[in-house]
Coordinates of C-alpha atoms in Angstrom, one line a residue:
M6 CA -28.6 16.6 9.5
I7 CA -25.2 16.9 7.9
D8 CA -23.6 18.1 11.2
R9 CA -23.6 14.5 12.6
L10 CA -21.3 13.5 9.7
F11 CA -18.5 15.8 10.9
D12 CA -18.1 13.6 14.0
M13 CA -17.5 10.5 11.8
P14 CA -14.2 9.4 10.2
V15 CA -14.1 10.6 6.6
Y16 CA -12.8 7.2 5.3
G17 CA -13.5 5.0 8.3
L18 CA -17.0 3.6 7.5
T19 CA -17.5 0.4 5.5
Q20 CA -19.5 0.8 2.4
R21 CA -22.5 -0.8 4.0
E22 CA -22.4 1.5 7.0
K23 CA -21.8 4.6 4.8
H24 CA -24.7 3.7 2.5
A25 CA -27.1 3.6 5.4
V26 CA -26.0 7.1 6.4
L27 CA -26.0 8.6 2.9
A28 CA -29.4 7.1 2.0
E29 CA -31.1 8.9 4.8
E30 CA -29.3 12.2 3.8
M31 CA -30.3 11.7 0.2
R32 CA -34.0 11.2 1.0
E33 CA -34.0 14.3 3.1
L34 CA -32.3 16.4 0.4
T35 CA -34.6 15.1 -2.4
A36 CA -37.6 16.1 -0.3
H37 CA -36.1 19.5 0.5
H38 CA -35.3 20.3 -3.1
R39 CA -38.8 19.2 -4.3
A40 CA -40.3 21.6 -1.8
A41 CA -37.9 24.5 -2.4
C42 CA -37.2 24.3 -6.2
P43 CA -40.4 24.1 -8.3
P44 CA -38.5 23.2 -11.6
Y45 CA -36.9 20.3 -9.8
D46 CA -40.2 19.1 -8.5
A47 CA -41.7 19.4 -12.0
I48 CA -38.9 17.2 -13.4
L49 CA -39.7 14.5 -10.9
E50 CA -43.4 14.9 -11.3
G51 CA -42.9 14.1 -15.0
Y52 CA -42.0 10.5 -14.1
G53 CA -45.4 10.0 -12.7
E54 CA -45.6 6.6 -11.0
A55 CA -42.4 5.4 -12.6
V56 CA -39.2 5.1 -10.7
P57 CA -36.9 7.9 -11.9
P58 CA -33.3 7.0 -13.0
G59 CA -31.1 6.7 -9.9
G60 CA -34.1 5.7 -7.7
V61 CA -36.6 7.5 -5.6
E62 CA -34.1 8.3 -2.9
A63 CA -31.7 10.1 -5.1
P64 CA -33.0 10.5 -8.7
F65 CA -30.2 11.9 -10.8
L66 CA -30.1 15.0 -13.0
P67 CA -27.7 15.3 -16.0
V68 CA -24.9 17.6 -14.9
S69 CA -25.5 19.6 -18.1
I70 CA -28.9 20.8 -16.8
F71 CA -27.1 23.6 -14.9
K72 CA -25.9 25.0 -18.2
L73 CA -29.5 25.3 -19.5
H74 CA -31.5 26.2 -16.4
D75 CA -31.2 28.4 -13.3
L76 CA -32.0 25.9 -10.5
A77 CA -31.9 27.1 -6.9
S78 CA -33.5 26.0 -3.7
V79 CA -33.1 29.3 -1.9
P80 CA -34.5 32.8 -2.7
R81 CA -32.3 35.0 -4.8
E82 CA -31.5 37.3 -1.8
A83 CA -30.0 34.3 0.0
V84 CA -27.4 33.6 -2.7
F85 CA -24.0 34.1 -1.1
K86 CA -21.9 33.2 -4.1
T87 CA -22.4 32.1 -7.7
M88 CA -19.9 29.7 -9.2
T89 CA -19.5 28.9 -12.9
S90 CA -18.2 25.8 -14.6
S91 CA -15.5 25.2 -17.2
G92 CA -17.8 25.4 -20.3
T93 CA -15.6 26.0 -23.3
T94 CA -15.8 28.8 -25.8
G95 CA -19.2 29.2 -27.3
Q96 CA -20.8 26.9 -24.7
Q97 CA -22.9 28.0 -21.8
P98 CA -21.2 27.4 -18.4
S99 CA -23.1 25.9 -15.4
R100 CA -24.2 28.4 -12.9
I101 CA -24.3 27.1 -9.3
Y102 CA -26.0 29.2 -6.6
L103 CA -24.6 28.9 -3.1
D104 CA -26.0 30.2 0.2
A105 CA -23.8 30.8 3.2
D106 CA -24.5 27.4 4.8
T107 CA -23.7 25.4 1.7
A108 CA -20.5 27.4 1.1
R109 CA -19.4 26.9 4.7
N110 CA -20.1 23.2 4.6
Q111 CA -18.1 22.8 1.3
T112 CA -15.0 24.3 3.1
R113 CA -15.5 22.1 6.2
V114 CA -15.7 18.9 4.1
L115 CA -12.8 19.8 2.0
V116 CA -10.7 20.3 5.1
K117 CA -11.8 16.8 6.4
I118 CA -10.9 15.2 3.1
M119 CA -7.6 16.9 2.4
T120 CA -6.3 16.5 5.9
S121 CA -6.3 12.8 5.3
F122 CA -3.8 13.3 2.5
L123 CA -1.8 16.4 3.5
G124 CA -1.7 15.9 7.3
P125 CA -2.7 18.6 9.8
K126 CA 0.4 20.8 9.3
R127 CA 0.1 23.6 6.7
L128 CA 3.1 23.7 4.4
P129 CA 4.6 26.5 2.3
M130 CA 2.5 26.6 -0.9
L131 CA 3.4 27.0 -4.6
I132 CA 0.4 27.7 -6.8
I133 CA 0.8 26.6 -10.4
D134 CA -1.2 29.5 -11.8
H135 CA -1.1 33.3 -11.9
P136 CA -2.6 35.7 -9.3
S137 CA -5.3 37.4 -11.5
V138 CA -7.3 34.2 -11.7
V139 CA -8.5 34.7 -8.1
K140 CA -9.1 38.5 -8.2
D141 CA -12.9 38.6 -8.2
R142 CA -14.0 36.9 -5.0
R143 CA -17.7 37.5 -5.5
S144 CA -18.1 35.4 -8.6
F145 CA -15.7 32.4 -9.0
S146 CA -14.8 30.4 -12.0
A147 CA -14.2 26.7 -11.2
R148 CA -10.5 27.4 -11.6
G149 CA -10.4 30.3 -9.2
A150 CA -12.6 28.5 -6.7
G151 CA -10.4 25.5 -6.8
I152 CA -7.3 27.5 -6.1
L153 CA -8.9 29.5 -3.3
G154 CA -10.2 26.3 -1.7
M155 CA -6.7 24.7 -1.8
M156 CA -5.0 27.8 -0.5
T157 CA -6.5 27.0 2.9
F158 CA -4.1 24.1 3.3
G159 CA -0.9 26.1 2.6
R160 CA 1.0 29.1 4.0
Q161 CA 3.4 31.6 2.4
H162 CA 1.6 31.3 -0.9
I163 CA 3.5 32.0 -4.1
F164 CA 2.1 32.0 -7.6
A165 CA 4.5 30.2 -10.0
L166 CA 3.2 31.9 -13.2
K167 CA 3.5 35.6 -14.0
D168 CA 0.2 36.3 -15.8
E169 CA -1.9 35.2 -18.7
T170 CA 1.2 34.6 -20.8
M171 CA 1.7 31.5 -18.5
E172 CA 5.5 32.2 -18.2
L173 CA 7.2 31.0 -15.1
D174 CA 7.9 33.8 -12.6
W175 CA 11.5 32.8 -11.9
E176 CA 12.1 35.6 -9.5
A177 CA 9.2 34.5 -7.2
I178 CA 10.2 30.8 -7.6
D179 CA 13.8 31.4 -6.8
Q180 CA 13.0 33.4 -3.7
F181 CA 10.6 30.7 -2.5
A182 CA 13.2 28.0 -3.3
E183 CA 15.9 29.8 -1.4
V184 CA 13.9 29.8 1.8
Y185 CA 12.5 26.2 1.6
E186 CA 15.3 24.3 -0.2
G187 CA 15.5 20.7 1.0
Q188 CA 12.1 20.9 2.8
P189 CA 8.7 19.6 2.0
I190 CA 6.3 22.0 0.4
F191 CA 2.7 21.8 -1.0
A192 CA 1.9 22.7 -4.6
F193 CA -1.5 22.8 -6.3
G194 CA -2.4 23.3 -10.0
F195 CA -4.7 22.0 -12.7
T196 CA -3.3 19.0 -14.5
F197 CA -2.6 20.2 -17.9
M198 CA -1.2 23.5 -16.6
V199 CA 1.1 21.7 -14.2
W200 CA 2.4 19.6 -17.1
R201 CA 2.7 22.3 -19.8
Y202 CA 3.7 25.4 -17.8
L203 CA 5.7 24.0 -14.9
L204 CA 7.1 20.5 -15.7
Q205 CA 7.8 21.0 -19.4
A206 CA 9.1 24.5 -18.7
L207 CA 11.5 23.2 -16.1
E208 CA 12.7 20.5 -18.5
R209 CA 13.3 23.0 -21.3
S210 CA 15.2 25.3 -18.9
G211 CA 17.4 22.4 -17.6
R212 CA 16.4 23.4 -14.0
K213 CA 15.0 21.5 -11.1
L214 CA 13.2 22.6 -8.0
P215 CA 15.2 21.9 -4.8
F216 CA 12.4 20.5 -2.6
R217 CA 12.3 17.2 -0.9
D218 CA 9.2 15.0 -0.2
A219 CA 7.1 17.7 -1.6
I220 CA 3.3 17.1 -2.2
L221 CA 1.6 18.0 -5.5
V222 CA -2.2 18.0 -5.7
H223 CA -3.7 18.5 -9.1
S224 CA -7.0 18.2 -10.8
G225 CA -8.7 18.8 -14.1
G226 CA -9.2 17.2 -17.5
W227 CA -6.7 14.6 -18.8
K228 CA -7.8 14.9 -22.4
K229 CA -5.0 17.1 -23.5
L230 CA -2.4 14.9 -21.8
E231 CA -4.0 11.8 -23.3
D232 CA -3.6 13.5 -26.7
E233 CA 0.1 13.9 -25.9
K234 CA 0.4 10.3 -24.7
V235 CA 1.2 11.4 -21.2
S236 CA 0.1 8.8 -18.7
N237 CA -0.5 9.3 -15.0
E238 CA 2.7 7.3 -14.3
V239 CA 4.8 9.5 -16.6
F240 CA 3.2 12.6 -15.0
K241 CA 4.2 11.4 -11.5
S242 CA 7.7 10.4 -12.6
Q243 CA 8.4 13.8 -14.1
A244 CA 6.9 15.6 -11.1
D245 CA 9.2 13.8 -8.8
A246 CA 12.3 14.1 -11.0
L247 CA 11.9 17.8 -11.8
G248 CA 10.0 19.2 -8.8
G249 CA 10.9 16.9 -5.9
F250 CA 7.2 15.9 -5.7
G251 CA 7.5 12.5 -4.1
R252 CA 3.8 12.5 -3.3
V253 CA 1.4 13.3 -6.2
H254 CA -2.4 13.2 -5.7
N255 CA -4.9 13.7 -8.5
F256 CA -8.5 14.4 -7.6
Y257 CA -11.8 14.2 -9.4
G258 CA -14.4 16.8 -8.7
M259 CA -16.6 19.4 -10.4
V260 CA -18.0 22.8 -9.7
E261 CA -21.5 21.3 -9.5
Q262 CA -20.5 19.4 -6.4
T263 CA -17.6 21.6 -5.0
G264 CA -16.2 20.4 -1.7
S265 CA -16.9 16.6 -1.9
V266 CA -13.9 15.7 -4.0
F267 CA -12.6 12.2 -4.8
V268 CA -8.8 12.1 -4.1
E269 CA -6.3 9.6 -5.6
C270 CA -4.6 7.7 -2.8
E271 CA -1.1 6.3 -2.5
A272 CA -2.3 3.2 -4.3
G273 CA -3.5 5.1 -7.3
R274 CA -7.3 4.8 -6.6
L275 CA -9.8 7.6 -6.4
H276 CA -11.7 7.4 -3.1
A277 CA -15.3 8.4 -2.2
P278 CA -15.3 10.2 1.1
L279 CA -18.0 9.9 3.8
F280 CA -19.9 13.0 2.4
A281 CA -20.1 11.7 -1.2
D282 CA -20.3 8.5 -3.2
V283 CA -20.0 7.3 -6.7
V284 CA -22.1 4.9 -8.8
I285 CA -21.2 3.6 -12.2
R286 CA -24.3 3.3 -14.4
D287 CA -24.9 1.2 -17.5
P288 CA -25.8 3.8 -20.2
L289 CA -28.3 1.5 -21.8
D290 CA -30.6 0.9 -18.9
W291 CA -29.0 2.9 -16.0
R292 CA -28.6 -0.2 -13.9
E293 CA -25.7 0.0 -11.3
C294 CA -22.6 -1.6 -12.8
A295 CA -20.5 -4.2 -10.9
V296 CA -16.9 -3.9 -9.9
G297 CA -14.7 -3.8 -13.1
E298 CA -17.5 -2.9 -15.4
T299 CA -17.2 0.4 -17.3
G300 CA -20.1 2.8 -17.4
V301 CA -21.2 6.4 -16.8
I302 CA -20.2 8.1 -13.5
Q303 CA -23.0 9.2 -11.2
V304 CA -21.9 11.3 -8.2
L305 CA -23.8 11.8 -4.9
S306 CA -23.0 14.5 -2.4
V307 CA -24.7 15.6 0.8
L308 CA -23.5 19.2 0.4
P309 CA -25.8 20.8 -2.2
R310 CA -28.7 22.3 -0.2
S311 CA -29.1 25.7 -2.0
Y312 CA -29.5 24.0 -5.4
P313 CA -30.7 20.5 -6.5
G314 CA -27.2 19.0 -7.3
H315 CA -27.0 16.2 -4.7
S316 CA -27.3 13.4 -7.3
L317 CA -25.8 14.1 -10.8
L318 CA -25.1 12.0 -13.8
T319 CA -21.7 13.2 -15.2
E320 CA -20.4 13.1 -18.8
D321 CA -17.5 10.9 -17.8
K322 CA -16.8 7.2 -18.1
G323 CA -15.4 5.3 -15.2
V324 CA -15.0 1.9 -13.5
L325 CA -15.6 0.8 -9.9
L326 CA -12.3 -0.7 -8.6
G327 CA -13.6 -2.0 -5.3
E328 CA -15.3 -1.5 -1.9
D329 CA -13.4 -1.5 1.4
D330 CA -10.4 -3.2 -0.1
C331 CA -7.9 -0.5 -1.0
P332 CA -4.3 -1.3 0.0
C333 CA -4.0 2.3 1.5
G334 CA -6.5 1.3 4.2
R335 CA -9.2 3.8 3.5
L336 CA -12.7 2.3 3.4
G337 CA -15.5 2.9 1.0
R338 CA -15.7 2.8 -2.8
T339 CA -12.7 3.4 -5.1
F340 CA -12.9 4.0 -8.8
A341 CA -11.0 5.2 -11.9
V342 CA -12.0 7.7 -14.6
H343 CA -11.7 6.7 -18.2
G344 CA -12.3 10.0 -19.9
R345 CA -15.3 11.7 -21.5
I346 CA -18.3 10.1 -23.1
P347 CA -18.0 10.4 -26.9
K348 CA -19.6 13.8 -28.1
A349 CA -19.6 15.2 -24.6
E350 CA -18.0 18.6 -24.5
V351 CA -14.4 19.0 -23.4
R352 CA -14.3 20.4 -20.0
G353 CA -11.9 20.6 -17.1
C354 CA -10.2 23.8 -15.9
S355 CA -6.9 23.3 -17.6
D356 CA -8.4 21.9 -20.8
T357 CA -10.5 25.0 -21.0
F358 CA -7.5 27.2 -20.7
S359 CA -5.7 25.4 -23.4
Q360 CA -8.6 25.8 -25.8
S361 CA -9.7 29.3 -25.2
G362 CA -6.8 31.1 -23.6
S363 CA -9.4 32.4 -21.0
Q364 CA -8.7 32.4 -17.3
N365 CA -12.1 31.0 -16.6
G366 CA -12.0 27.4 -15.4

């Protein structure tokens, strides 16, 4: 059923039109996972005649359930790739089992989404990380998977960091800068790592990157930056001043729903693409919150078919900003993330690095 969505505009349906499409996909996915994943079926059976949280079309699971249980809707021999989340030291990471079709659709959807922000032309790419994080291509951390997914949108890839020491690789950067000076490039990295190991390192060195109208895409937890009182506005200003990144796009996503990411537009809002949606839930009774009301973020995605992750309750707080009314012109829901729920574990690829020193995202 998902194939029909690839012929539709990724941000061109009104929320009402999109809801009709997604509701049908969610019903089909819920029925599929109940038939193919006995533990998921047992969870829903436990509600008996009661309506489960999230509704019968797309009852949600807490995202942490993938840390505690192996949930798959395909036989073990059909698993094409296993992805792990950014669980911190001493905590069990999520394990997400992908079959070939799910992995392929993740890539196709990511292309549809990112093309809306990057354009169809692939630019020279600077990766704010080190090469060893993507060495093992059979089992990905969230960090490695994020980098590999984004590498699709660039060319002439250069890693900006040497190794686990996180020192800038000035030789590689200088060679790259010499070739593309004054031109637009594309850079990707995880938020705290971009700040700490690129922007702050540039400031300490007194050097600037020589690019013009460059694009920086970043993602990951903001907790470490919030602790350092670094706002999104300050981050963008420094990225422009030190790196020539005139366009900076944050995105919200998680390994449990890889592919269907929510990207920050030119107006500073996170957008739900055609293949996904966001609902803000009141934590007291799980009712759907209105625009402007803070609650817990629920994410929906039509992509997870090899595991029951199509409707998940996250551990993040957020607020719905509007529907079909963003100044950037993209339709659908927009929202903002307001950090972690108190007592939820710190996660996010760059937050994880800063705590453990591990390369796993």
